[in-house]
Structure formats: structure tokens, C-alpha cells
Amino acid sequence: MSNAVSYKDLGLVNSRALFHNAVDGGYAIPAYNFNNLEQLQAIVVACAETDSPVIIQVSKGARDYANETMLRYMAMGAVQMAKELGKDLPIVLHLDHGDSFELCQSCIDSGFSSVMIDGSHLPYEENVALTRRVVEYAHQRDVAVEGELGVLAGIEDDVVAEQSTYTKPEEVEDFVKKTGVDSLAISIGTSHGAYKFKLAPGESVPPLRFDILDEIEKRIPGFPIVLHGASSVVPAYVALINQYGCKMDGAVGVPEDQLRQAAKSAVCKINIDSDGRLAVTAKVREFLAHNPAEFDPRKYLGAARSELIALIKHKNQAVLGSAGKA
Ligand code: G3H
Ligand code: 13P
Ligand code: ZN
């Protein structure tokens, strides 16, 4: 007998209708990673206060950290908490960078409404076959699937890529057709983590490859595109972190105006993890430096949570354009 749980019984939704509305409306749905209670509370409060649909996403590492069953109940709690705040928010529970069929299957069976199968590092035909297998399993359960073509530089769980390999526009149509994916993550110059660009002194951040994005849109018009590695590496947080004892030299992210431009295109999901990590670390370091006798985690994590709420509200309102779209 199967112990599978459907996301529908948890009050979650899949991402299909959200993506459709986002592509039509020229905005992007925020996808925020979470690993713990305070991050999830901040996401719920900020999205309720800005009336934004949201994707709460869990990496393989986050799942190992937090426990899959715990995550299911946290996601249910997020839905209920939003209701108590007066908002019936569309909330998607998504697996970020799934690396095997079995992991995707396990998440689907435990109540995820969306999974990413990241076969981007595999040879093309293997990526197609693996993605297709996940799609077949997921679609029988009305779960949405994100695939990826092209490789981002940086760290994705255990996979480290030194260099970006941009998505080849000539592959996207075939990939989408053969796999049946609901959305496609692409590589146009973003990367994971806090060190996205190596800049010489005085050099500014190179623009994203909007020419590649345009080519992709031409080949699969209106198809939902996903942008990973989209943190801005907020300089104020890096400065605070450095002020209070850390050494983050050369941390730099994607400028907000470029993300805004992407959100107006077929990019309908924007992934943000590092900015949340920086906000938490900056505020915890600052709080403890100013309150050396404090040892109640609620105090310093509470300060971090307040900052995260402000950050997420700002992203929804000024960068992604998802505020007011719930
Ligand atoms: O894309 C990677 C995400 O930022 C997740 O990072 O694997 O350290 O949880 P993580
Ligand atoms: P950042 O490291 O830029 O926040 O990217 C997160 C991400 O793409 C998660 O999948
Ligand atoms: Zn990613």
C-alpha cells in the first residue's frame, strides 16, 4: 500500500496557472529557498503583506537538513499561516535541483507540488531521457516539472561548474517537446552563490545575455522560463557582514534592473537563495556584536527574520513585480 500524500490535500498548488499569469502579466513568481522555521515565516509574512504568489523551494541539501516529513508539515503550516494573515496565497512547494528520478519521486510522494530535475550536466540525450521519466511520473499526479538546459557556473549542491555553458537556443524546442516539461531553466550569465562575477577594479557587472533569452523566446514563444542564480548579493549586507568579522571579498550579484528586465519577459520564476542567507548572516552578526551577553536564539533569529521580511517585500514589489498578483 502506498503512503503517498498529494499536495492538493495540503492546500498547495502546482505552478502551471501561476506561470501562465506571470508570462502574460510581465512579472515573475519569486522562488525563495528555505531550510528552517524563520526563513519560512519570513516568506509567508512578506508574501501575505505584498499579496504575492510564491514558490517555496527546498534543495537536496535543505531536505537532508530539515527532513522531508518535517518539510511537508512546514509547507502545510505556511498555507494555514497565510490564511490566518487573511490571505489565501497560492503556495507551491518545489524541489530545487533534483538530481535523480528517485529523489523527485520521493518528494512528489511526500506532497511536493513541483519538482526540478536538473540533468543539465548530462549529455543532451541523457538529460532528455531522465527529464522525460520524471515528467511521466509527475504528470500522473498533476505535479509540475522544471528541466534545465545549459550549465550555470558555481555550486549546485554537490555539482561544481567552473564555467557557465550558455543554453543553446537551437536545443530548447526539441527538449521541451520530447520531455513535456512545464518550465525550463536556462543559463544566460547568472550563477549560484555570492561570487557571481570576477571583476577587475573599476569594472562593472557584465549584462546578462538577453540576446540568448530573445532567441529562446522566439523558438518557444510564451513558454515559462526560469532564472536561477538571481540573487543581487545586496552590497549593504556584504558590508555589514564584513564590518562584523567576516571576509567576503569580491562578492557580487545580478543588478536589480537586469532582473526587472528579465521578469518582464518569458522569465516567470526567479530563484533567490543567497540574498536571504546574506540578510540572515548580516543581522545575526550585527545583533550579537551589539548584544554580546544575549544567548536566546529567538532574539538574534528574530532580528534576522525581520530583515528577511523587508528584503522579500522589496523583491516582490520592486524587482519581480509579483506584489498584488496573488
Ligand atoms: O541552487 C542552489 C541553492 O542555492 C541551494 O543551495 O544546496 O546549499 O541548499 P544548497
Ligand atoms: P542564488 O545563489 O543567486 O540565490 O541562486 C539560487 C538558486 O538558483 C536556487 O536554485
Ligand atoms: Zn539554482
CSV table of C-alpha atoms and ligand atoms in Angstrom, one decimal:
chain,number,residue,atom,x,y,z
A,1,MET,CA,0.0,0.0,0.0
A,2,SER,CA,1.3,3.4,-0.9
A,3,ASN,CA,1.8,6.1,1.8
A,4,ALA,CA,1.9,8.8,-0.9
A,5,VAL,CA,0.4,12.2,0.0
A,6,SER,CA,-1.0,14.6,-2.6
A,7,TYR,CA,0.0,18.3,-2.4
A,8,LYS,CA,-3.7,19.0,-3.0
A,9,ASP,CA,-4.6,17.7,0.4
A,10,LEU,CA,-2.0,20.0,1.9
A,11,GLY,CA,-3.6,23.2,0.4
A,12,LEU,CA,-0.7,23.7,-2.0
A,13,VAL,CA,-0.9,24.4,-5.8
A,14,ASN,CA,1.3,23.5,-8.7
A,15,SER,CA,2.9,26.2,-10.7
A,16,ARG,CA,1.2,26.0,-14.1
A,17,ALA,CA,-1.5,28.6,-13.7
A,18,LEU,CA,0.9,30.9,-11.8
A,19,PHE,CA,3.4,30.8,-14.7
A,20,HIS,CA,0.8,31.4,-17.3
A,21,ASN,CA,-0.4,34.5,-15.5
A,22,ALA,CA,3.2,35.7,-14.9
A,23,VAL,CA,4.2,35.4,-18.6
A,24,ASP,CA,1.0,37.2,-19.6
A,25,GLY,CA,1.4,39.9,-17.0
A,26,GLY,CA,5.1,40.6,-17.4
A,27,TYR,CA,6.2,39.6,-13.9
A,28,ALA,CA,8.0,36.7,-12.3
A,29,ILE,CA,6.9,34.4,-9.4
A,30,PRO,CA,9.5,34.5,-6.6
A,31,ALA,CA,11.1,31.2,-5.7
A,32,TYR,CA,12.7,31.5,-2.3
A,33,ASN,CA,14.8,28.7,-0.8
A,34,PHE,CA,14.1,27.8,2.9
A,35,ASN,CA,15.8,25.4,5.4
A,36,ASN,CA,14.3,26.5,8.7
A,37,LEU,CA,11.3,28.0,10.5
A,38,GLU,CA,12.4,31.6,10.5
A,39,GLN,CA,13.0,31.7,6.7
A,40,LEU,CA,9.6,30.2,6.0
A,41,GLN,CA,7.8,32.5,8.4
A,42,ALA,CA,9.5,35.5,6.7
A,43,ILE,CA,8.5,34.3,3.3
A,44,VAL,CA,4.9,33.8,4.4
A,45,VAL,CA,4.6,37.2,6.1
A,46,ALA,CA,6.3,39.1,3.3
A,47,CYS,CA,4.2,37.4,0.6
A,48,ALA,CA,1.0,37.9,2.6
A,49,GLU,CA,1.8,41.6,3.2
A,50,THR,CA,2.6,42.1,-0.5
A,51,ASP,CA,-0.2,39.8,-1.8
A,52,SER,CA,2.3,37.8,-3.8
A,53,PRO,CA,2.1,34.2,-5.1
A,54,VAL,CA,5.1,32.3,-4.0
A,55,ILE,CA,7.2,29.2,-4.6
A,56,ILE,CA,8.9,27.9,-1.5
A,57,GLN,CA,11.7,25.7,-2.6
A,58,VAL,CA,13.9,23.0,-1.0
A,59,SER,CA,17.2,21.9,-2.3
A,60,LYS,CA,18.5,18.3,-1.7
A,61,GLY,CA,20.8,19.8,1.0
A,62,ALA,CA,17.8,21.5,2.6
A,63,ARG,CA,15.8,18.3,2.6
A,64,ASP,CA,18.7,16.4,4.3
A,65,TYR,CA,18.9,19.3,6.8
A,66,ALA,CA,15.3,19.7,7.7
A,67,ASN,CA,13.7,16.2,7.0
A,68,GLU,CA,11.2,15.6,4.2
A,69,THR,CA,8.3,14.9,6.5
A,70,MET,CA,9.0,18.0,8.6
A,71,LEU,CA,9.1,20.0,5.4
A,72,ARG,CA,5.6,18.7,4.4
A,73,TYR,CA,4.1,19.9,7.6
A,74,MET,CA,6.0,23.2,7.4
A,75,ALA,CA,4.5,23.8,4.0
A,76,MET,CA,1.0,23.0,5.3
A,77,GLY,CA,1.8,25.4,8.1
A,78,ALA,CA,2.7,28.1,5.6
A,79,VAL,CA,-0.6,27.7,3.9
A,80,GLN,CA,-2.5,28.0,7.2
A,81,MET,CA,-0.4,30.8,8.5
A,82,ALA,CA,-1.1,32.9,5.3
A,83,LYS,CA,-4.8,32.2,5.8
A,84,GLU,CA,-4.6,33.5,9.4
A,85,LEU,CA,-3.0,36.6,8.0
A,86,GLY,CA,-6.1,37.0,5.8
A,87,LYS,CA,-4.6,35.8,2.5
A,88,ASP,CA,-5.4,32.7,0.5
A,89,LEU,CA,-2.0,32.7,-1.1
A,90,PRO,CA,-1.1,30.3,-3.9
A,91,ILE,CA,1.9,28.4,-2.5
A,92,VAL,CA,4.0,25.9,-4.5
A,93,LEU,CA,6.3,23.5,-2.7
A,94,HIS,CA,9.1,22.9,-5.1
A,95,LEU,CA,12.2,20.6,-5.1
A,96,ASP,CA,15.2,22.7,-6.3
A,97,HIS,CA,17.9,20.9,-8.3
A,98,GLY,CA,16.6,17.4,-8.0
A,99,ASP,CA,19.4,15.2,-9.3
A,100,SER,CA,17.7,11.8,-9.7
A,101,PHE,CA,14.4,10.2,-10.6
A,102,GLU,CA,14.2,8.6,-7.1
A,103,LEU,CA,14.6,12.0,-5.3
A,104,CYS,CA,11.9,13.6,-7.4
A,105,GLN,CA,9.6,10.6,-6.9
A,106,SER,CA,10.1,10.7,-3.1
A,107,CYS,CA,9.3,14.5,-3.0
A,108,ILE,CA,6.2,14.0,-5.1
A,109,ASP,CA,5.0,11.2,-2.9
A,110,SER,CA,5.5,13.3,0.2
A,111,GLY,CA,3.5,16.3,-1.0
A,112,PHE,CA,5.6,18.5,-3.2
A,113,SER,CA,3.6,20.2,-6.0
A,114,SER,CA,6.5,20.8,-8.3
A,115,VAL,CA,10.0,19.3,-8.9
A,116,MET,CA,13.1,20.3,-10.8
A,117,ILE,CA,15.0,17.5,-12.4
A,118,ASP,CA,18.4,19.0,-13.2
A,119,GLY,CA,20.1,16.9,-15.9
A,120,SER,CA,21.9,20.0,-17.2
A,121,HIS,CA,25.3,18.5,-16.6
A,122,LEU,CA,24.4,15.3,-18.5
A,123,PRO,CA,24.8,14.7,-22.3
A,124,TYR,CA,21.8,16.1,-24.1
A,125,GLU,CA,20.0,12.7,-24.8
A,126,GLU,CA,20.5,11.5,-21.2
A,127,ASN,CA,19.1,14.8,-19.9
A,128,VAL,CA,16.1,14.3,-22.2
A,129,ALA,CA,15.5,10.7,-21.0
A,130,LEU,CA,15.9,11.4,-17.3
A,131,THR,CA,13.6,14.5,-17.5
A,132,ARG,CA,11.0,12.6,-19.6
A,133,ARG,CA,10.9,9.9,-16.9
A,134,VAL,CA,10.3,12.4,-14.1
A,135,VAL,CA,7.6,14.2,-16.2
A,136,GLU,CA,5.8,10.9,-16.8
A,137,TYR,CA,5.7,10.2,-13.0
A,138,ALA,CA,4.9,13.8,-12.0
A,139,HIS,CA,2.1,14.4,-14.6
A,140,GLN,CA,0.2,11.4,-13.5
A,141,ARG,CA,-0.1,13.2,-10.1
A,142,ASP,CA,-0.6,16.7,-11.6
A,143,VAL,CA,2.8,17.8,-10.3
A,144,ALA,CA,4.7,20.3,-12.4
A,145,VAL,CA,8.3,19.7,-13.6
A,146,GLU,CA,11.1,22.1,-14.3
A,147,GLY,CA,14.0,21.0,-16.5
A,148,GLU,CA,17.3,22.7,-17.3
A,149,LEU,CA,19.4,23.3,-20.4
A,150,GLY,CA,22.8,24.9,-20.1
A,151,VAL,CA,25.0,24.9,-17.0
A,152,LEU,CA,25.4,27.8,-14.5
A,153,ALA,CA,28.8,28.4,-13.0
A,154,GLY,CA,29.0,27.9,-9.3
A,155,ILE,CA,27.8,25.3,-6.8
A,156,GLU,CA,24.5,23.4,-7.2
A,157,ASP,CA,24.5,21.0,-4.2
A,158,ASP,CA,27.4,18.6,-5.0
A,159,VAL,CA,27.9,19.7,-8.6
A,160,VAL,CA,30.5,22.4,-9.1
A,161,ALA,CA,30.9,24.0,-12.5
A,162,GLU,CA,33.9,26.4,-13.1
A,163,GLN,CA,32.4,28.0,-16.2
A,164,SER,CA,28.9,28.8,-17.5
A,165,THR,CA,27.8,27.0,-20.6
A,166,TYR,CA,25.0,29.1,-22.0
A,167,THR,CA,21.8,27.5,-23.1
A,168,LYS,CA,21.8,26.6,-26.8
A,169,PRO,CA,18.6,28.2,-28.3
A,170,GLU,CA,18.6,25.6,-31.0
A,171,GLU,CA,18.0,22.8,-28.4
A,172,VAL,CA,15.1,24.3,-26.5
A,173,GLU,CA,12.2,23.4,-28.8
A,174,ASP,CA,13.3,19.8,-29.2
A,175,PHE,CA,13.9,19.5,-25.4
A,176,VAL,CA,10.5,20.9,-24.5
A,177,LYS,CA,8.7,18.7,-27.0
A,178,LYS,CA,10.5,15.5,-26.1
A,179,THR,CA,10.3,15.9,-22.3
A,180,GLY,CA,7.0,17.5,-21.8
A,181,VAL,CA,8.4,19.8,-19.1
A,182,ASP,CA,6.3,22.6,-17.7
A,183,SER,CA,9.1,25.1,-17.4
A,184,LEU,CA,12.7,25.4,-18.5
A,185,ALA,CA,15.7,26.8,-16.5
A,186,ILE,CA,18.3,28.4,-18.7
A,187,SER,CA,21.8,29.7,-18.5
A,188,ILE,CA,22.3,33.3,-19.6
A,189,GLY,CA,25.1,34.5,-17.4
A,190,THR,CA,23.8,34.2,-13.8
A,191,SER,CA,25.5,31.8,-11.4
A,192,HIS,CA,24.8,30.4,-7.9
A,193,GLY,CA,26.2,31.8,-4.7
A,194,ALA,CA,27.6,35.2,-3.7
A,195,TYR,CA,30.5,35.4,-6.1
A,196,LYS,CA,28.9,35.6,-9.5
A,197,PHE,CA,31.3,37.7,-11.5
A,198,LYS,CA,35.1,38.2,-11.2
A,199,LEU,CA,35.5,41.9,-11.8
A,200,ALA,CA,38.7,43.8,-12.2
A,201,PRO,CA,39.0,47.1,-10.2
A,202,GLY,CA,36.5,49.6,-11.6
A,203,GLU,CA,34.9,47.1,-13.9
A,204,SER,CA,31.1,46.8,-13.8
A,205,VAL,CA,28.9,43.7,-13.9
A,206,PRO,CA,28.5,42.4,-17.4
A,207,PRO,CA,24.9,42.4,-18.7
A,208,LEU,CA,23.0,39.1,-18.8
A,209,ARG,CA,22.8,37.5,-22.3
A,210,PHE,CA,19.4,38.9,-23.2
A,211,ASP,CA,20.2,38.1,-26.8
A,212,ILE,CA,20.1,34.4,-25.9
A,213,LEU,CA,16.9,34.8,-24.0
A,214,ASP,CA,15.3,36.5,-27.0
A,215,GLU,CA,16.4,33.7,-29.3
A,216,ILE,CA,14.9,31.1,-26.8
A,217,GLU,CA,11.6,33.1,-26.6
A,218,LYS,CA,11.4,33.1,-30.4
A,219,ARG,CA,11.7,29.4,-30.6
A,220,ILE,CA,9.3,28.6,-27.8
A,221,PRO,CA,7.0,31.7,-27.5
A,222,GLY,CA,5.3,32.1,-24.2
A,223,PHE,CA,6.9,29.0,-22.7
A,224,PRO,CA,7.7,29.5,-19.0
A,225,ILE,CA,11.4,30.3,-18.5
A,226,VAL,CA,13.2,30.0,-15.1
A,227,LEU,CA,16.2,32.1,-14.0
A,228,HIS,CA,18.5,30.5,-11.4
A,229,GLY,CA,21.3,32.3,-9.6
A,230,ALA,CA,19.4,35.5,-9.4
A,231,SER,CA,20.5,37.0,-6.1
A,232,SER,CA,21.7,40.6,-6.2
A,233,VAL,CA,24.2,39.9,-3.4
A,234,VAL,CA,22.9,43.1,-1.7
A,235,PRO,CA,26.0,45.2,-1.1
A,236,ALA,CA,24.7,46.6,2.2
A,237,TYR,CA,24.6,43.0,3.7
A,238,VAL,CA,28.0,42.2,2.4
A,239,ALA,CA,29.3,45.4,4.1
A,240,LEU,CA,27.6,44.6,7.4
A,241,ILE,CA,29.0,41.0,7.3
A,242,ASN,CA,32.5,42.3,6.7
A,243,GLN,CA,32.0,45.0,9.3
A,244,TYR,CA,31.2,42.3,11.9
A,245,GLY,CA,34.1,40.0,11.4
A,246,CYS,CA,33.7,38.2,8.1
A,247,LYS,CA,35.8,38.4,5.0
A,248,MET,CA,33.7,38.3,1.9
A,249,ASP,CA,35.9,39.9,-0.7
A,250,GLY,CA,34.6,40.3,-4.2
A,251,ALA,CA,31.1,39.2,-3.5
A,252,VAL,CA,28.9,40.5,-6.4
A,253,GLY,CA,25.5,39.6,-7.8
A,254,VAL,CA,23.0,40.4,-10.6
A,255,PRO,CA,21.9,44.1,-10.6
A,256,GLU,CA,18.2,44.6,-9.8
A,257,ASP,CA,17.4,46.4,-13.0
A,258,GLN,CA,18.5,43.4,-15.0
A,259,LEU,CA,16.3,41.1,-13.0
A,260,ARG,CA,13.4,43.5,-13.5
A,261,GLN,CA,14.0,43.4,-17.3
A,262,ALA,CA,14.1,39.6,-17.2
A,263,ALA,CA,10.9,39.4,-15.2
A,264,LYS,CA,9.1,41.4,-17.9
A,265,SER,CA,10.0,38.7,-20.5
A,266,ALA,CA,9.0,35.0,-20.5
A,267,VAL,CA,11.1,34.5,-17.4
A,268,CYS,CA,8.4,33.7,-14.9
A,269,LYS,CA,10.3,32.2,-12.0
A,270,ILE,CA,13.3,33.8,-10.4
A,271,ASN,CA,15.3,31.8,-7.8
A,272,ILE,CA,16.7,33.6,-4.8
A,273,ASP,CA,18.7,31.9,-2.0
A,274,SER,CA,22.0,33.7,-1.4
A,275,ASP,CA,20.4,37.1,-0.7
A,276,GLY,CA,18.3,35.5,2.1
A,277,ARG,CA,21.5,33.9,3.5
A,278,LEU,CA,23.3,37.2,3.5
A,279,ALA,CA,20.5,39.0,5.2
A,280,VAL,CA,20.3,36.5,8.0
A,281,THR,CA,24.1,36.3,8.5
A,282,ALA,CA,24.4,40.1,8.4
A,283,LYS,CA,21.7,40.6,11.0
A,284,VAL,CA,22.8,37.8,13.3
A,285,ARG,CA,26.4,39.1,13.2
A,286,GLU,CA,25.3,42.6,13.9
A,287,PHE,CA,22.9,41.6,16.7
A,288,LEU,CA,25.5,39.5,18.5
A,289,ALA,CA,28.2,42.1,18.2
A,290,HIS,CA,25.9,44.7,19.8
A,291,ASN,CA,24.4,42.3,22.4
A,292,PRO,CA,27.4,40.1,23.5
A,293,ALA,CA,25.5,38.8,26.6
A,294,GLU,CA,22.4,37.6,24.6
A,295,PHE,CA,22.1,33.9,24.2
A,296,ASP,CA,18.4,33.5,23.3
A,297,PRO,CA,18.2,32.4,19.7
A,298,ARG,CA,14.8,34.0,19.4
A,299,LYS,CA,16.4,37.4,19.8
A,300,TYR,CA,19.1,37.1,17.1
A,301,LEU,CA,17.0,34.9,14.7
A,302,GLY,CA,14.1,37.3,15.3
A,303,ALA,CA,16.2,40.2,14.1
A,304,ALA,CA,17.3,38.2,11.1
A,305,ARG,CA,13.6,37.3,10.3
A,306,SER,CA,12.6,40.9,10.4
A,307,GLU,CA,15.3,41.8,7.9
A,308,LEU,CA,14.3,38.9,5.7
A,309,ILE,CA,10.7,40.1,5.6
A,310,ALA,CA,11.8,43.5,4.5
A,311,LEU,CA,14.1,42.0,1.8
A,312,ILE,CA,11.4,39.7,0.4
A,313,LYS,CA,8.8,42.5,0.3
A,314,HIS,CA,11.3,44.7,-1.6
A,315,LYS,CA,12.0,41.9,-4.1
A,316,ASN,CA,8.3,41.2,-4.7
A,317,GLN,CA,7.4,44.9,-5.1
A,318,ALA,CA,10.4,46.4,-6.9
A,319,VAL,CA,12.2,43.6,-8.7
A,320,LEU,CA,9.9,40.7,-9.6
A,321,GLY,CA,6.7,42.6,-9.9
A,322,SER,CA,4.7,39.8,-8.2
A,323,ALA,CA,3.2,42.0,-5.5
A,324,GLY,CA,-0.6,42.3,-5.8
A,325,LYS,CA,-0.8,39.2,-8.1
A,326,ALA,CA,-1.9,36.5,-5.6
B,1,G3H,O1,20.9,26.3,-6.2
B,1,G3H,C1,21.4,26.1,-5.1
B,1,G3H,C2,20.6,26.7,-3.9
B,1,G3H,O2,21.1,27.9,-3.5
B,1,G3H,C3,20.6,25.7,-2.8
B,1,G3H,O3,21.8,25.6,-2.1
B,1,G3H,O4,22.3,23.2,-2.0
B,1,G3H,O5,23.4,24.8,-0.4
B,1,G3H,O6,20.9,24.2,-0.2
B,1,G3H,P1,22.1,24.4,-1.1
B,2,13P,P1,21.4,32.4,-5.8
B,2,13P,O1,22.6,31.7,-5.2
B,2,13P,O2,21.8,33.5,-6.7
B,2,13P,O3,20.5,32.9,-4.7
B,2,13P,O4,20.5,31.4,-6.6
B,2,13P,C1,19.7,30.5,-6.0
B,2,13P,C2,19.2,29.4,-6.9
B,2,13P,O5,19.3,29.5,-8.1
B,2,13P,C3,18.5,28.3,-6.3
B,2,13P,O6,18.2,27.3,-7.2
B,3,ZN,ZN,19.5,27.1,-8.8
